[in-house]
PDB file of C-alpha atoms in Angstrom:
ATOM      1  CA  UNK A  24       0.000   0.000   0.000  1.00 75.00           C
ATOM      2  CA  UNK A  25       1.256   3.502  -0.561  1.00 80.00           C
ATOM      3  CA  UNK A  26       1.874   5.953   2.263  1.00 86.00           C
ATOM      4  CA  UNK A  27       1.336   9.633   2.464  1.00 90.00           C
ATOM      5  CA  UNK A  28       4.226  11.727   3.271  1.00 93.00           C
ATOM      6  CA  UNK A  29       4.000  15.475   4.667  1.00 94.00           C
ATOM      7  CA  UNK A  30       7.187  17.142   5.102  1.00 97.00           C
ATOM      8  CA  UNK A  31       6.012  20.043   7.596  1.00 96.00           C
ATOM      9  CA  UNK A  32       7.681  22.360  10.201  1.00 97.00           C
ATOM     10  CA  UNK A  33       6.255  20.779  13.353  1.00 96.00           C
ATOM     11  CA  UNK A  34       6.543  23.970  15.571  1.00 95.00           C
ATOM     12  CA  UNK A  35       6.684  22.054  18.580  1.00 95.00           C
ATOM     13  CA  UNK A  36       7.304  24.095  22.017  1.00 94.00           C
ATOM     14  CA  UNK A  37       8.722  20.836  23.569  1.00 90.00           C
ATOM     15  CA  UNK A  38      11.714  20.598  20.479  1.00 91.00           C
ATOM     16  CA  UNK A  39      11.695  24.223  19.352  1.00 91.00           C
ATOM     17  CA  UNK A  40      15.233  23.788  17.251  1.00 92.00           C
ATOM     18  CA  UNK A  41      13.155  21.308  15.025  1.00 93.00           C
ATOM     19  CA  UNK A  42      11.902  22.790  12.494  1.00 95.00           C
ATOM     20  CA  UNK A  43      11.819  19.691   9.817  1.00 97.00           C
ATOM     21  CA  UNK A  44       9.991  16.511   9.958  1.00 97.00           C
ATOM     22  CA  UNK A  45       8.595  13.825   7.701  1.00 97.00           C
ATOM     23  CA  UNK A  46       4.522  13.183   9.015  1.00 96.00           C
ATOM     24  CA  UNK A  47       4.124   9.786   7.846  1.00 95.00           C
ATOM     25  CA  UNK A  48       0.556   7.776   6.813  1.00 93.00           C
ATOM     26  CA  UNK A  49       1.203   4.193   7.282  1.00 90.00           C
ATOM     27  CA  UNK A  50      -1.639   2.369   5.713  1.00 86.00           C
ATOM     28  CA  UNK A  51      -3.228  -0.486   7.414  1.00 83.00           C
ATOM     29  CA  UNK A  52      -3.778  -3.577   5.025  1.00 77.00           C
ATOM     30  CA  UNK A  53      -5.317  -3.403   2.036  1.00 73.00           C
ATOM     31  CA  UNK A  54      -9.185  -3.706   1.954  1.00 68.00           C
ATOM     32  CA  UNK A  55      -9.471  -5.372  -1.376  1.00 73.00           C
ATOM     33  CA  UNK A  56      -7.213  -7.216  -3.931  1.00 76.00           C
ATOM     34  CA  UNK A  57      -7.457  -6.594  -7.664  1.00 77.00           C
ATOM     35  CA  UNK A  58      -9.980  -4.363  -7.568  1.00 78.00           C
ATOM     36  CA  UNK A  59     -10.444  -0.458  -6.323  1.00 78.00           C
ATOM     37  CA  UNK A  60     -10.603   0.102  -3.264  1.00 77.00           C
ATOM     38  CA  UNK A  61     -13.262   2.562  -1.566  1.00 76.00           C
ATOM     39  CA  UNK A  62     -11.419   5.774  -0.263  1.00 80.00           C
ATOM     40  CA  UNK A  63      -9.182   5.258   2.905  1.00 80.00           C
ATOM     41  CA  UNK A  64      -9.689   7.995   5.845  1.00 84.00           C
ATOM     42  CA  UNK A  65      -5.925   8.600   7.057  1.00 87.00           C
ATOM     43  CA  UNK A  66      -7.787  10.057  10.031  1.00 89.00           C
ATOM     44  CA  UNK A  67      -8.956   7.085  11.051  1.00 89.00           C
ATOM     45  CA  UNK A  68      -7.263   4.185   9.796  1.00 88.00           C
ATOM     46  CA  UNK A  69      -3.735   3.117  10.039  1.00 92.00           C
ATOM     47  CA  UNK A  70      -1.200   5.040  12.045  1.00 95.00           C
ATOM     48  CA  UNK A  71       1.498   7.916  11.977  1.00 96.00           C
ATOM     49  CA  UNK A  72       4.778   8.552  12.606  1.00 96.00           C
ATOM     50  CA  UNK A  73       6.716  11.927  12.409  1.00 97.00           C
ATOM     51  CA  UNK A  74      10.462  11.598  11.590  1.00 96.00           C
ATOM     52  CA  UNK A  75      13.743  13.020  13.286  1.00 96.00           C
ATOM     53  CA  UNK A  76      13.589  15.024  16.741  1.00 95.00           C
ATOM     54  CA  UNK A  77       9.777  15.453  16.066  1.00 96.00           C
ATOM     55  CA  UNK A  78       9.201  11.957  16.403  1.00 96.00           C
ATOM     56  CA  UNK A  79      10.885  11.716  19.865  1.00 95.00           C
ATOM     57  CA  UNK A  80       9.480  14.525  21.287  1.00 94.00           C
ATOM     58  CA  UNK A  81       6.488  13.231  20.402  1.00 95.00           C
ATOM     59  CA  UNK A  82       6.688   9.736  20.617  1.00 96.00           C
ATOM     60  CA  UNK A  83       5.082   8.995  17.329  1.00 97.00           C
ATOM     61  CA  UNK A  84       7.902   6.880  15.904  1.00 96.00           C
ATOM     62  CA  UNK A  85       8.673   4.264  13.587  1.00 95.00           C
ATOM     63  CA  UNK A  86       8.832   1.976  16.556  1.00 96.00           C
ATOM     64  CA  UNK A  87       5.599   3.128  18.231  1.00 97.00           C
ATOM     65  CA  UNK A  88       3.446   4.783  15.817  1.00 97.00           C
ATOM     66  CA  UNK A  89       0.547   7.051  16.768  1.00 97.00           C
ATOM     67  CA  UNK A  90      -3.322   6.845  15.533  1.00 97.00           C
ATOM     68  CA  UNK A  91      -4.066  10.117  14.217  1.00 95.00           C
ATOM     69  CA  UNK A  92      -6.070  11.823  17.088  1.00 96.00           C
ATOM     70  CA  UNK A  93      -2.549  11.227  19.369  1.00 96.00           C
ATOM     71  CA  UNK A  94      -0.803  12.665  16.694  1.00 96.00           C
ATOM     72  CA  UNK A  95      -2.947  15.819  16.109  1.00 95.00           C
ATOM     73  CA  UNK A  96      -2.554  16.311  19.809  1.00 95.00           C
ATOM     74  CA  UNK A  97       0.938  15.794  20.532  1.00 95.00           C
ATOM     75  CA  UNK A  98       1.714  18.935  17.879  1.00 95.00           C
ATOM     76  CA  UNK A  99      -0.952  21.062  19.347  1.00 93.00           C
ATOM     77  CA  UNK A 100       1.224  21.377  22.402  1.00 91.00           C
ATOM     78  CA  UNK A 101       0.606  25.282  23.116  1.00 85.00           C
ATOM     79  CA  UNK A 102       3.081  26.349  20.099  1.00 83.00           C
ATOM     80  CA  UNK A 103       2.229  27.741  16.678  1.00 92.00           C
ATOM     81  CA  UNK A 104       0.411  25.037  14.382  1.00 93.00           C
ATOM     82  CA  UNK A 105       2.760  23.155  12.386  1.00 95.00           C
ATOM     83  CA  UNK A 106       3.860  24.513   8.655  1.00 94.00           C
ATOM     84  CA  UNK A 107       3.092  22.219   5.853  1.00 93.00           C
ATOM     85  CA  UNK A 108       5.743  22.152   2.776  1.00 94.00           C
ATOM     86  CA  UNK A 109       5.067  19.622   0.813  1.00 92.00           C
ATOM     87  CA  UNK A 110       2.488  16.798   0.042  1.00 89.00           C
ATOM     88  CA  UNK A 111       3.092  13.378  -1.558  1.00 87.00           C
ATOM     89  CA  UNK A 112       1.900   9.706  -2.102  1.00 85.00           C
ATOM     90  CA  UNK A 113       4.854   7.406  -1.693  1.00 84.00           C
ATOM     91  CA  UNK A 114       5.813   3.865  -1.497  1.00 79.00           C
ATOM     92  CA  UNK A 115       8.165   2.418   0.947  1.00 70.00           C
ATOM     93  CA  UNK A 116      10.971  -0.602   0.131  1.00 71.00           C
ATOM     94  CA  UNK A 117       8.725  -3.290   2.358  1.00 70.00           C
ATOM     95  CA  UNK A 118       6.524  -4.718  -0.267  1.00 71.00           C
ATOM     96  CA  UNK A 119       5.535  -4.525  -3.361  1.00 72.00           C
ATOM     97  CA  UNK A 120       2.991  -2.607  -4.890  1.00 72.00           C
ATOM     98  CA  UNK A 121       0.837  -2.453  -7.991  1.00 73.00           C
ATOM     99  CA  UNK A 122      -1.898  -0.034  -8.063  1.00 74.00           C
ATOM    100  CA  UNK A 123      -2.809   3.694  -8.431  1.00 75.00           C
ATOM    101  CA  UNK A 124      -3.833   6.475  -6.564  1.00 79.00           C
ATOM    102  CA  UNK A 125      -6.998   8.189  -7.299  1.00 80.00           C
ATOM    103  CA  UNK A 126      -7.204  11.308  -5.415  1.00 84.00           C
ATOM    104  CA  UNK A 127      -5.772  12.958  -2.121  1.00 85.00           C
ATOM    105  CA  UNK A 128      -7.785  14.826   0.142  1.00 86.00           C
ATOM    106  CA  UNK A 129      -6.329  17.305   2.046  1.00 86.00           C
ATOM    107  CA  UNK A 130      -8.793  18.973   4.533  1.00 85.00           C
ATOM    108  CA  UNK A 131     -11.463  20.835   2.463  1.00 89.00           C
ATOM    109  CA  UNK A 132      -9.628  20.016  -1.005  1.00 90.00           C
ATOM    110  CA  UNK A 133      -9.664  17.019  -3.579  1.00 88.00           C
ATOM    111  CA  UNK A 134      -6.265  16.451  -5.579  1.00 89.00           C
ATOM    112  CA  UNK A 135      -7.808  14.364  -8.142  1.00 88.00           C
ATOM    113  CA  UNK A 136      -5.348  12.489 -10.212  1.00 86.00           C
ATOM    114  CA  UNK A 137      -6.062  11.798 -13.929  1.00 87.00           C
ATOM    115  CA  UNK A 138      -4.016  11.150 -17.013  1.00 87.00           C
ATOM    116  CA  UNK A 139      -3.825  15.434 -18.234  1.00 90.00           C
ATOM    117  CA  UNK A 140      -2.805  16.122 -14.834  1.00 89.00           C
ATOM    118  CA  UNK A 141      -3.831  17.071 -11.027  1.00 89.00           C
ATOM    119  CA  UNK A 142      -7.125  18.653 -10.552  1.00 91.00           C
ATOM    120  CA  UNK A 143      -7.828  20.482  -7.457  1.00 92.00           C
ATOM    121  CA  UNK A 144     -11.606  20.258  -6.188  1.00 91.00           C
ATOM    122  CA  UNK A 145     -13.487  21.688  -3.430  1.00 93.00           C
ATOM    123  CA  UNK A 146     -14.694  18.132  -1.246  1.00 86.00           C
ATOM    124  CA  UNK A 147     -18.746  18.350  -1.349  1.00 78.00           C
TER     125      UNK A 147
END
């Protein structure tokens, strides 16, 4: 399964010399094989993991990832929100993967990938 990768400015008070980390979507299993899938809410499935100092601070590492809610709070900790950079689907060394991505939702807008390029959407 693909992950989604942030790379944001985490703005934590608890690690203020941070100011780079990878936010990481780790996909539970796949739903379905050979076949779409319905869309996947990173909100509430699978876990998270931010890279670097961020992680530590926060304790949403590699080795014990975070569900989003415990994510979303450990970077609201009194600071400024974090800064988002940059937004992309990615695939990891683990397994292999065949498939596409149809579209990325990123709070109240659709990236919908086609063939003649991204299309940005307002979700209904």
């Amino acid at each position: 399964m693909p992950a989604i990768t942030f790379e944001i400015n985490p703005n934590l008070t608890a690690a203020p010399g941070t100011t780079f980390s990878s936010m990481v979507w780790m996909p539970p299993a796949s739903p379905v094989t050979n076949r779409w899938s319905g869309y996947l809410d990173a909100t509430t499935t699978g876990t998270w993991i931010l890279t670097g100092n961020a992680g530590t601070a926060t304790g949403c590492t590699l080795a014990t990832p975070c569900p989003f809610p415990q994510l979303k709070t450990a970077l609201d900790d009194g600071g400024e929100q974090p800064t988002l950079f940059t937004a992309a689907v990615t695939k990891g060394r683990d397994y292999m993967w065949i498939g596409a991505v149809d579209g990325l939702r990123i709070n109240g807008t659709i990236y919908d990938f086609e063939v003649d390029g991204v299309k940005a959407r307002r979700a209904g």
